GROMACS .gro file of C-alpha atoms in nm:
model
  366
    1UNK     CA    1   0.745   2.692   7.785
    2UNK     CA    2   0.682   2.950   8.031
    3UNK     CA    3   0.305   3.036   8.111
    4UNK     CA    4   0.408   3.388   8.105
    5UNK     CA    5   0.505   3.319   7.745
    6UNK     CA    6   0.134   3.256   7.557
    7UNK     CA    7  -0.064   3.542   7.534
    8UNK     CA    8  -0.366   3.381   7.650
    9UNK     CA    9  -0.223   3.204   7.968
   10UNK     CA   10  -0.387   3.409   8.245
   11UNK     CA   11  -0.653   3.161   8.377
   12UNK     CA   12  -0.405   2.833   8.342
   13UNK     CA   13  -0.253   2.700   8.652
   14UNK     CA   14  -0.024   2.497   8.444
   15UNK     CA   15   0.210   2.575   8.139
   16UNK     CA   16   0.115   2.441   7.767
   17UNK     CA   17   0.318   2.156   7.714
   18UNK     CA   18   0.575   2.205   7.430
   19UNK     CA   19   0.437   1.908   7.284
   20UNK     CA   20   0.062   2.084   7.234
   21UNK     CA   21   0.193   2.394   7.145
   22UNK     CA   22   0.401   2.230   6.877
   23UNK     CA   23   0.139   2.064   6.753
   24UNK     CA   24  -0.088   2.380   6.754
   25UNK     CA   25   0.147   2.595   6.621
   26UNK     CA   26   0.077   2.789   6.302
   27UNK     CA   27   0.367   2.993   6.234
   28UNK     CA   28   0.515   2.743   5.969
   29UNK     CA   29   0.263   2.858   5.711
   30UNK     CA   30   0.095   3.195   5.881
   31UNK     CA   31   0.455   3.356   5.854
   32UNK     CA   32   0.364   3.413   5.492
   33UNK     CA   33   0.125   3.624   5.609
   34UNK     CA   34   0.351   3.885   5.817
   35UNK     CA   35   0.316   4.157   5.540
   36UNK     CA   36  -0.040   4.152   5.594
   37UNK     CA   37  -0.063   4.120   5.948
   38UNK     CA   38   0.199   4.420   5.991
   39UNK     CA   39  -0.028   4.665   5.772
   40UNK     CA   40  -0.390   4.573   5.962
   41UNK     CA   41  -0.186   4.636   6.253
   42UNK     CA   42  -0.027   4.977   6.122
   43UNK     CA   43  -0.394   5.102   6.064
   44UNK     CA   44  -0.547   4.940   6.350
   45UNK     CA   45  -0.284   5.141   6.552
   46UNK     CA   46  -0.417   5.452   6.377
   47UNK     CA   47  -0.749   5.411   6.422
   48UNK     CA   48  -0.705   5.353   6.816
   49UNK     CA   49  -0.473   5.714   6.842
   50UNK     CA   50  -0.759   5.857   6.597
   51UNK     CA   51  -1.033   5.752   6.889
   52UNK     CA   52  -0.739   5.886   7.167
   53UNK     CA   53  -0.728   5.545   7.278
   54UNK     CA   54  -0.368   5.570   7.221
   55UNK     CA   55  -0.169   5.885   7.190
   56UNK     CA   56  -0.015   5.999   6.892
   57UNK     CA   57   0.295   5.967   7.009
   58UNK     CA   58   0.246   5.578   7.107
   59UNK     CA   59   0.096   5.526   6.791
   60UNK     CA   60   0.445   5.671   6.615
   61UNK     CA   61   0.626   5.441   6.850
   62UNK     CA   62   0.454   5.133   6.758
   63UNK     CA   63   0.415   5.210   6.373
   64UNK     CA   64   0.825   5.264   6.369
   65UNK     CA   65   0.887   4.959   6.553
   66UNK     CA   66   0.626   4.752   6.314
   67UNK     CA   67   0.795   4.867   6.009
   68UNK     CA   68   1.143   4.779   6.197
   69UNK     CA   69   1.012   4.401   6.251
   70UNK     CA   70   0.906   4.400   5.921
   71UNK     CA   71   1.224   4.481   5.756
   72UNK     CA   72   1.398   4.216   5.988
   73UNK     CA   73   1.120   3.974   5.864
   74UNK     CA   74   1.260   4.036   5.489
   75UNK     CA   75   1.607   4.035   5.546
   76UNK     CA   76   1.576   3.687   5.756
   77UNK     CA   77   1.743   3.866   6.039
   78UNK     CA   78   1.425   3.737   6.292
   79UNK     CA   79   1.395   3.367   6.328
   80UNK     CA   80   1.044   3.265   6.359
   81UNK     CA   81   1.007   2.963   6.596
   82UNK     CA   82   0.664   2.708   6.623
   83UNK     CA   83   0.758   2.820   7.001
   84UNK     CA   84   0.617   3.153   6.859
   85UNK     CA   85   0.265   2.987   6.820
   86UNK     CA   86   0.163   3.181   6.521
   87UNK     CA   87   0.295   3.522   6.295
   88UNK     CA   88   0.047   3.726   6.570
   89UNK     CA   89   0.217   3.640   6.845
   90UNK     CA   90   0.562   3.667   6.712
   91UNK     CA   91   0.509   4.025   6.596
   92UNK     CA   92   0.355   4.135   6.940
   93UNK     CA   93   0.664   3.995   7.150
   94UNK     CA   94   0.888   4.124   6.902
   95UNK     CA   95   0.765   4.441   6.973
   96UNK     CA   96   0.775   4.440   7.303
   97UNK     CA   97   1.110   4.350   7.281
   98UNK     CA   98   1.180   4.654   7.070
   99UNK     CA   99   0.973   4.896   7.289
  100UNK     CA  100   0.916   4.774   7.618
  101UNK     CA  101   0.545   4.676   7.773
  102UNK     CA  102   0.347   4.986   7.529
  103UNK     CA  103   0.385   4.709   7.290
  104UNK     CA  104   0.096   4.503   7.421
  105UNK     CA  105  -0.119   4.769   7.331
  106UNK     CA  106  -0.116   4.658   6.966
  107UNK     CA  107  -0.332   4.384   7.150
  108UNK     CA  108  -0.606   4.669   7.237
  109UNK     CA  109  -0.945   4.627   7.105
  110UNK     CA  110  -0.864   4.280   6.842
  111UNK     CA  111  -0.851   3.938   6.874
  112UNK     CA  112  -0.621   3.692   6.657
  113UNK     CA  113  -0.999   3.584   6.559
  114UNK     CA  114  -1.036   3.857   6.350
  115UNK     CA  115  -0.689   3.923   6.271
  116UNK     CA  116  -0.629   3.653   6.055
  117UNK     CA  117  -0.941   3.681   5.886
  118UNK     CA  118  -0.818   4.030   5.801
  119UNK     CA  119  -0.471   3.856   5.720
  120UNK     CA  120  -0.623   3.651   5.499
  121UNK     CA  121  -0.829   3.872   5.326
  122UNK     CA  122  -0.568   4.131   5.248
  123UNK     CA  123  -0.368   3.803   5.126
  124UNK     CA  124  -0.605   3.707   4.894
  125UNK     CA  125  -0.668   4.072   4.763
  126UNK     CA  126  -0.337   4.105   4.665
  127UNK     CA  127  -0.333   3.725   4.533
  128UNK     CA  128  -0.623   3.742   4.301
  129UNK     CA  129  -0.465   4.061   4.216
  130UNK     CA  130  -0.172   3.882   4.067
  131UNK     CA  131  -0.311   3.617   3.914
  132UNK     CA  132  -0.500   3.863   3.737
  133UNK     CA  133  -0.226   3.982   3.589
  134UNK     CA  134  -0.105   3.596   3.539
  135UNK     CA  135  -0.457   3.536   3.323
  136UNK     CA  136  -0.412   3.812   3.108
  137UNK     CA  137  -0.036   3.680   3.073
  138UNK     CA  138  -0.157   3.367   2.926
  139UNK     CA  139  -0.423   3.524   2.687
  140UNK     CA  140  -0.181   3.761   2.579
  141UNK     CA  141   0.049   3.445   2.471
  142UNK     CA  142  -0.292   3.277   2.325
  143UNK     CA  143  -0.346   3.632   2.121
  144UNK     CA  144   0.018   3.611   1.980
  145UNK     CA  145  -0.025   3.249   1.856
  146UNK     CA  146  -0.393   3.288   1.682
  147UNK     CA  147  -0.270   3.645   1.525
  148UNK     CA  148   0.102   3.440   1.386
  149UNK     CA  149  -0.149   3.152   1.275
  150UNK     CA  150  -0.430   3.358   1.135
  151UNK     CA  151  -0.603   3.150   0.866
  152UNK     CA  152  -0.425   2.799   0.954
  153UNK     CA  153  -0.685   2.519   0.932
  154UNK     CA  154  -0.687   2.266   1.159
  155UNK     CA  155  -0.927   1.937   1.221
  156UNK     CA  156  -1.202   2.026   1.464
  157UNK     CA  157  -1.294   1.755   1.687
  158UNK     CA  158  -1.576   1.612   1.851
  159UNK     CA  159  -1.575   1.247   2.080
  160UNK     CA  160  -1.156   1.300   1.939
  161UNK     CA  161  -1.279   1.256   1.590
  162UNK     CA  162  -1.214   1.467   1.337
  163UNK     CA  163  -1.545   1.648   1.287
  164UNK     CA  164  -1.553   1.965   1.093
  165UNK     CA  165  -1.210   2.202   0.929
  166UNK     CA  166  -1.185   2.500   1.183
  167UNK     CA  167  -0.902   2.781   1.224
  168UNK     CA  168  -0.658   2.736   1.462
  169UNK     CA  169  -0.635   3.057   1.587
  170UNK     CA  170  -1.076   3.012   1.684
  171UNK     CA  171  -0.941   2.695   1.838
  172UNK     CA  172  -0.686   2.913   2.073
  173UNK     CA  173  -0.950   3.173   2.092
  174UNK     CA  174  -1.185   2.934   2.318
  175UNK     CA  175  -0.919   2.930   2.590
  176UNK     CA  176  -0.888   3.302   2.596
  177UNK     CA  177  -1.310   3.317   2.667
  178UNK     CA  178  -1.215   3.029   2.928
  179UNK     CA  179  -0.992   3.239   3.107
  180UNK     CA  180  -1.201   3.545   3.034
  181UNK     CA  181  -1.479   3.383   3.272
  182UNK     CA  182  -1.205   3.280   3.517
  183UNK     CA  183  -1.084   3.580   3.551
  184UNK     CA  184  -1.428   3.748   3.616
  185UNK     CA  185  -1.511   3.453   3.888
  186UNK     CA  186  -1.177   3.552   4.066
  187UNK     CA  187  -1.278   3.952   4.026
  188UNK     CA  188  -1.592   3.873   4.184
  189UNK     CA  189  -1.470   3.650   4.462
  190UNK     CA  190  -1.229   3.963   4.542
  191UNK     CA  191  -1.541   4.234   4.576
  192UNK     CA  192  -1.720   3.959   4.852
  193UNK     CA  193  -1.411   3.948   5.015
  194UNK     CA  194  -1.293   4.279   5.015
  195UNK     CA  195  -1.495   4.356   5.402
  196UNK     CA  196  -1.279   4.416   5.695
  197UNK     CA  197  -1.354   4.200   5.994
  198UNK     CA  198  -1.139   4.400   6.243
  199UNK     CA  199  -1.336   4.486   6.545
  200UNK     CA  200  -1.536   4.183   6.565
  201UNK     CA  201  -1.301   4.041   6.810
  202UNK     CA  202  -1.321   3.726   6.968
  203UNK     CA  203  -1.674   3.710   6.786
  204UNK     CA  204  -1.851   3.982   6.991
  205UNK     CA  205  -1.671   4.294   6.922
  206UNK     CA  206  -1.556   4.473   7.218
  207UNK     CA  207  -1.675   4.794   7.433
  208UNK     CA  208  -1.417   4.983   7.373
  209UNK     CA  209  -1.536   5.284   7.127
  210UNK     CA  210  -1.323   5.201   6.834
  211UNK     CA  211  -1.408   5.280   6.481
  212UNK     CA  212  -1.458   4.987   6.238
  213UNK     CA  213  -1.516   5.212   5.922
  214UNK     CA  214  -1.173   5.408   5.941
  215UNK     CA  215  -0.998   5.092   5.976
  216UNK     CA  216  -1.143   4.898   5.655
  217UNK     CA  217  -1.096   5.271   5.485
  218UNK     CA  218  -0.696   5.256   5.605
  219UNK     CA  219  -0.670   4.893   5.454
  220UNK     CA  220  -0.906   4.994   5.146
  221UNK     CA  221  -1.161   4.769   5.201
  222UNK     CA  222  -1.507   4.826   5.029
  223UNK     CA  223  -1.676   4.820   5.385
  224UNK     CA  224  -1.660   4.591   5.699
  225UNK     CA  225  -1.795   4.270   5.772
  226UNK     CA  226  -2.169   4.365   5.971
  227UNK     CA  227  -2.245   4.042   6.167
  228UNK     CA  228  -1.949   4.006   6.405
  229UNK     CA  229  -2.002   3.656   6.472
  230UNK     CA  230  -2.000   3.599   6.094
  231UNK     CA  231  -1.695   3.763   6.046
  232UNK     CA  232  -1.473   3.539   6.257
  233UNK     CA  233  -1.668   3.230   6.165
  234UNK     CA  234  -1.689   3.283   5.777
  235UNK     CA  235  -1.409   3.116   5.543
  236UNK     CA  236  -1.657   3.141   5.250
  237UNK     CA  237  -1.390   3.393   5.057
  238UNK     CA  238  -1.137   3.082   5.094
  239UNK     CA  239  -1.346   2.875   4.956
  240UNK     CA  240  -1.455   3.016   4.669
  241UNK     CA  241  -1.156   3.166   4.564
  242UNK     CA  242  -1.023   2.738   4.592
  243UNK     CA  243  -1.349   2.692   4.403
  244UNK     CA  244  -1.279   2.995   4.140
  245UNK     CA  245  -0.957   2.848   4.096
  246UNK     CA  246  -1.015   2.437   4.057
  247UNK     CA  247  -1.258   2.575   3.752
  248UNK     CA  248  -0.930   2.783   3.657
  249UNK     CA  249  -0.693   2.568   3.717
  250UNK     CA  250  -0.973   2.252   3.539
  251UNK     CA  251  -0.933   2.514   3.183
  252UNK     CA  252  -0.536   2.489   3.208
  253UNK     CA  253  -0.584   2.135   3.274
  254UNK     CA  254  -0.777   2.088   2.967
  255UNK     CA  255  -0.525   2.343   2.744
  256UNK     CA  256  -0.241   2.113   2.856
  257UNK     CA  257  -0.374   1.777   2.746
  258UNK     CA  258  -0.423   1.911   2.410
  259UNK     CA  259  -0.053   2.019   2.402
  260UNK     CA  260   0.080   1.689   2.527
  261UNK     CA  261  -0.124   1.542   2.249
  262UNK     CA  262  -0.058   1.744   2.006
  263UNK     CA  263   0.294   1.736   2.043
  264UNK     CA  264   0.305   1.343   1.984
  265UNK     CA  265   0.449   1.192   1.673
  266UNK     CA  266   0.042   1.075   1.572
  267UNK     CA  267  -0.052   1.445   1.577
  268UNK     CA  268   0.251   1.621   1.512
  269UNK     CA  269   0.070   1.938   1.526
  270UNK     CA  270   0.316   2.118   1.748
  271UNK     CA  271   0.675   2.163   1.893
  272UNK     CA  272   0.767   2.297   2.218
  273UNK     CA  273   1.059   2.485   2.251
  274UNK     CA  274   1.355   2.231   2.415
  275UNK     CA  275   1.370   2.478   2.744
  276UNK     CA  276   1.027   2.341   2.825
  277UNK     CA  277   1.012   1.963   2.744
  278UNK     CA  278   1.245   1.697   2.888
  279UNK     CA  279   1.410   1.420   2.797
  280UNK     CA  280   1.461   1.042   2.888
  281UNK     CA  281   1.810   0.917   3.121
  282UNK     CA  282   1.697   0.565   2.939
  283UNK     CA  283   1.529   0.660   2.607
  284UNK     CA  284   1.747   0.939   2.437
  285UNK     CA  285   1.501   0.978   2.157
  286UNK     CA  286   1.218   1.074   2.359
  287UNK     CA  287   1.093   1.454   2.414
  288UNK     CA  288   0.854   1.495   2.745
  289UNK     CA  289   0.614   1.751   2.716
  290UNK     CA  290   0.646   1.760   3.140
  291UNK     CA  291   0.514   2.116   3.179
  292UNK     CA  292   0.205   2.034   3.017
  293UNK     CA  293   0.195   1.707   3.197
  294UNK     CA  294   0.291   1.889   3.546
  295UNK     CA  295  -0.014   2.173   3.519
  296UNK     CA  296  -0.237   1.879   3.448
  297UNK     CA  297  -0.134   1.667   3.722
  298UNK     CA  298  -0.121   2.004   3.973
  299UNK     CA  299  -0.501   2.036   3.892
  300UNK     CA  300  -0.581   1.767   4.102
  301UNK     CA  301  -0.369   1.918   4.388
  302UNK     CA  302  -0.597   2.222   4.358
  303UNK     CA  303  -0.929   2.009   4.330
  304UNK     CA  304  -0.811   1.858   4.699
  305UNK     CA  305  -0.740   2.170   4.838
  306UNK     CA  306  -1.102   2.265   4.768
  307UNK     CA  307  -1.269   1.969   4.898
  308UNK     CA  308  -0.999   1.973   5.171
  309UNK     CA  309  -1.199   2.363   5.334
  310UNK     CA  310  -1.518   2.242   5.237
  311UNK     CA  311  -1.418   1.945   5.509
  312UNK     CA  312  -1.334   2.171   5.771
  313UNK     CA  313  -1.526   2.406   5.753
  314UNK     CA  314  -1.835   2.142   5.696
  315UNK     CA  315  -1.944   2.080   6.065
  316UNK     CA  316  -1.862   2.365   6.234
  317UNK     CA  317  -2.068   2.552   6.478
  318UNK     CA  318  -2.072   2.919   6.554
  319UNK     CA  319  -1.787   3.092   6.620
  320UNK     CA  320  -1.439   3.041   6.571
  321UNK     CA  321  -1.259   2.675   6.559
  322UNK     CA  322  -0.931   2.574   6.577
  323UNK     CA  323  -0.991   2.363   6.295
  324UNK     CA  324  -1.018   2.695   6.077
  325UNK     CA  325  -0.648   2.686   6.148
  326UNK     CA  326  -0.636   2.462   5.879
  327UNK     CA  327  -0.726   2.677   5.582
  328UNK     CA  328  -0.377   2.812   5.568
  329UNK     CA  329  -0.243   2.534   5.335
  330UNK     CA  330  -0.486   2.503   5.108
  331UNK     CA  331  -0.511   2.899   5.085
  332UNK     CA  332  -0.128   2.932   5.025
  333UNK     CA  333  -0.079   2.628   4.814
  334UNK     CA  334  -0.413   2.714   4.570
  335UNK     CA  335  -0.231   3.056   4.500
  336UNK     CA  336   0.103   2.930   4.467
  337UNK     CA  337   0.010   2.695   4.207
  338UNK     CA  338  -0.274   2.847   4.001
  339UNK     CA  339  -0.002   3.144   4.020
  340UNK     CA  340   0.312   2.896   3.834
  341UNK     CA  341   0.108   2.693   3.612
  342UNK     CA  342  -0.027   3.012   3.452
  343UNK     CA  343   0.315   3.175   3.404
  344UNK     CA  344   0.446   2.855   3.314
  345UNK     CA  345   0.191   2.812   3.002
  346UNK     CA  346   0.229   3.135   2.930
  347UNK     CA  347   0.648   3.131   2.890
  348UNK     CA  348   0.614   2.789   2.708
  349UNK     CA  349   0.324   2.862   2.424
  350UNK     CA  350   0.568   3.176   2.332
  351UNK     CA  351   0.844   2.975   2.305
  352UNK     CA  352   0.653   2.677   2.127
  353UNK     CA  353   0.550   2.649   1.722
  354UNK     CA  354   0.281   2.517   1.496
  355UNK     CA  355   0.308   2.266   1.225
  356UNK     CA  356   0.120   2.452   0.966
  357UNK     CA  357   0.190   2.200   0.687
  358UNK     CA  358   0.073   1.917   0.958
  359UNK     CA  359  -0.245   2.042   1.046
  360UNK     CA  360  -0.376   2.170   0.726
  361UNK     CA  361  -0.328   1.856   0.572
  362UNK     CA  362  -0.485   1.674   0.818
  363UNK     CA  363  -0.785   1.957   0.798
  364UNK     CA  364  -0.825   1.894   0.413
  365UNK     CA  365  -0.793   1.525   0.400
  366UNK     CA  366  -1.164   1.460   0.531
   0.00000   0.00000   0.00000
């Protein structure tokens, strides 16, 4: 690796070795982020020609070759490379590729401190977003079920005893209030976040007269992020949103084991649909309720990526740390999961049936 190569070489007398900057590299998990990173660019790039620290013309220049990197980026037609450090960096050589040294400008007036906070933010905005739309997915299929079932009688339970005759659909009914609450967690996670940290910098800001307001207006954020050295130092809106979601995902958790058990032979109180159980290579009689079993077993996945920020982020002094590196896993993985086992409950209670005869009888026989 060439010292000319890293953007932040200039004081080094030696190169990074490629073994460091392999190990350092981020660009395995940050390249989900180039979406995101392309638009706070775009309307950091505005807000720069707005405040004639670039020309309008530059501005055009650099816009058009962003949106040309980003279309590469979607076809597959730019290899990313850990030699690229992170999605930052590749972006910013790519463009300088594309348009020669007025490229580097991008650079003007930001540090990848507060870029990927802003990455991250506009991530999770979007994320929280869709599993929004995930939640009221799976209510929707809870809604269908109680409505079809309206008036069944089932056993309630307490301690796993049989307790008191309820209605099934009021039994379905509790998980749509579950979600309800999850869903208003998540909302409110998305309002703290929703404050643009661009033009903190490196955790100072800068004294160049940029304009942090018309930036976080560009990107639609609610406002920016006041205390500069707070807004490169703060993972809180990772956090809770892993924290929203283990309570989330802890609900689905809880929805599942009732499915596995009531789709045993003892209960018998309900049949899912063949496309979403499993069978046995050694037992052919058996049926596996494995999506159940797999949104139950994920739960802990999401737990771990919860205590896993809480870890790094548990010791760390003011500002930025390379350990905040770390968040990107936990981040991508809590979405990506909370994200499947929602759709996947949701698909599989439509497609599933109740044993009307089964549970009223087991309802009236107390």
């Amino acid at each position: 690796m060439k010292k000319s190569d890293v953007l932040w070489s200039a004081r080094f007398s030696k190169p990074i070795a490629d073994s460091t900057l392999q190990f350092s590299s981020s660009i395995d998990l940050d390249k989900h982020l180039y979406r995101e990173d392309i638009t706070g660019s775009i309307a950091h790039v505005q807000m720069l020609a707005a405040k004639k620290l670039l020309t309008q013309k530059e501005a055009q220049r650099i816009r058009k070759g962003l949106l040309e990197i980003q279309r590469e980026l979607e076809k597959g037609t730019l290899k990313l490379s850990w030699r690229q450090e992170d999605i930052h960096t590749a972006v910013e050589k790519r463009l300088i590729q594309k348009i020669g040294q007025l490229g580097g400008k991008l650079h003007t007036a930001r540090s990848r401190n507060d870029q990927v906070s802003l990455d991250e933010r506009l991530y999770l905005r979007k994320s929280i977003d869709e599993i929004h739309l995930a939640i009221r997915q799976l209510q929707r299929a809870l809604l269908r079920a109680s409505r079809k079932y309206l008036g069944t009688l089932m056993p309630g339970y307490t301690h796993l005893q049989h307790a008191q005759p309820v209605l099934l659909s009021h039994h379905l009914l509790a998980y749509i209030s579950m979600l309800q609450r999850d869903d208003e967690r998540l909302r409110d996670c998305r309002n703290r976040l929703n404050r643009s940290p661009l033009g903190a910098g490196a955790l100072a800001g800068t004294s160049l007269p940029i304009d942090r307001k018309d930036v976080a207006r560009r990107l639609q954020f609610d406002g920016i992020a006041e205390n500069s050295l707070d807004a490169v130092s703060d993972r809180d809106y990772v956090i809770e949103f892993a924290a929203a979601s283990s309570i989330l995902a802890m609900h689905l958790s809880r929805l599942s084991e009732e499915l596995v058990l009531w789709s045993t032979r003892e209960f018998g109180f309900l049949k899912i649909d063949d496309a979403y159980a499993t069978g046995s290579s050694m037992l052919p009689q058996k049926k596996n309720p494995d999506v159940a079993e797999l949104v139950r077993g994920k739960t802990g996945r999401v737990y771990g990526n919860l205590m896993n920020l809480l870890t790094i982020m548990k010791a760390l002094p003011l500002t930025y740390n390379r350990d905040m590196q770390e968040d990107k896993f936990p981040m991508l993985d809590t979405t990506n999961t909370v994200r499947s086992c929602l759709t996947i409950l949701a698909e599989m209670l439509s497609h599933s049936s109740f044993n009307v005869e089964e549970l009223e009888g087991r309802a009236r026989s107390d």
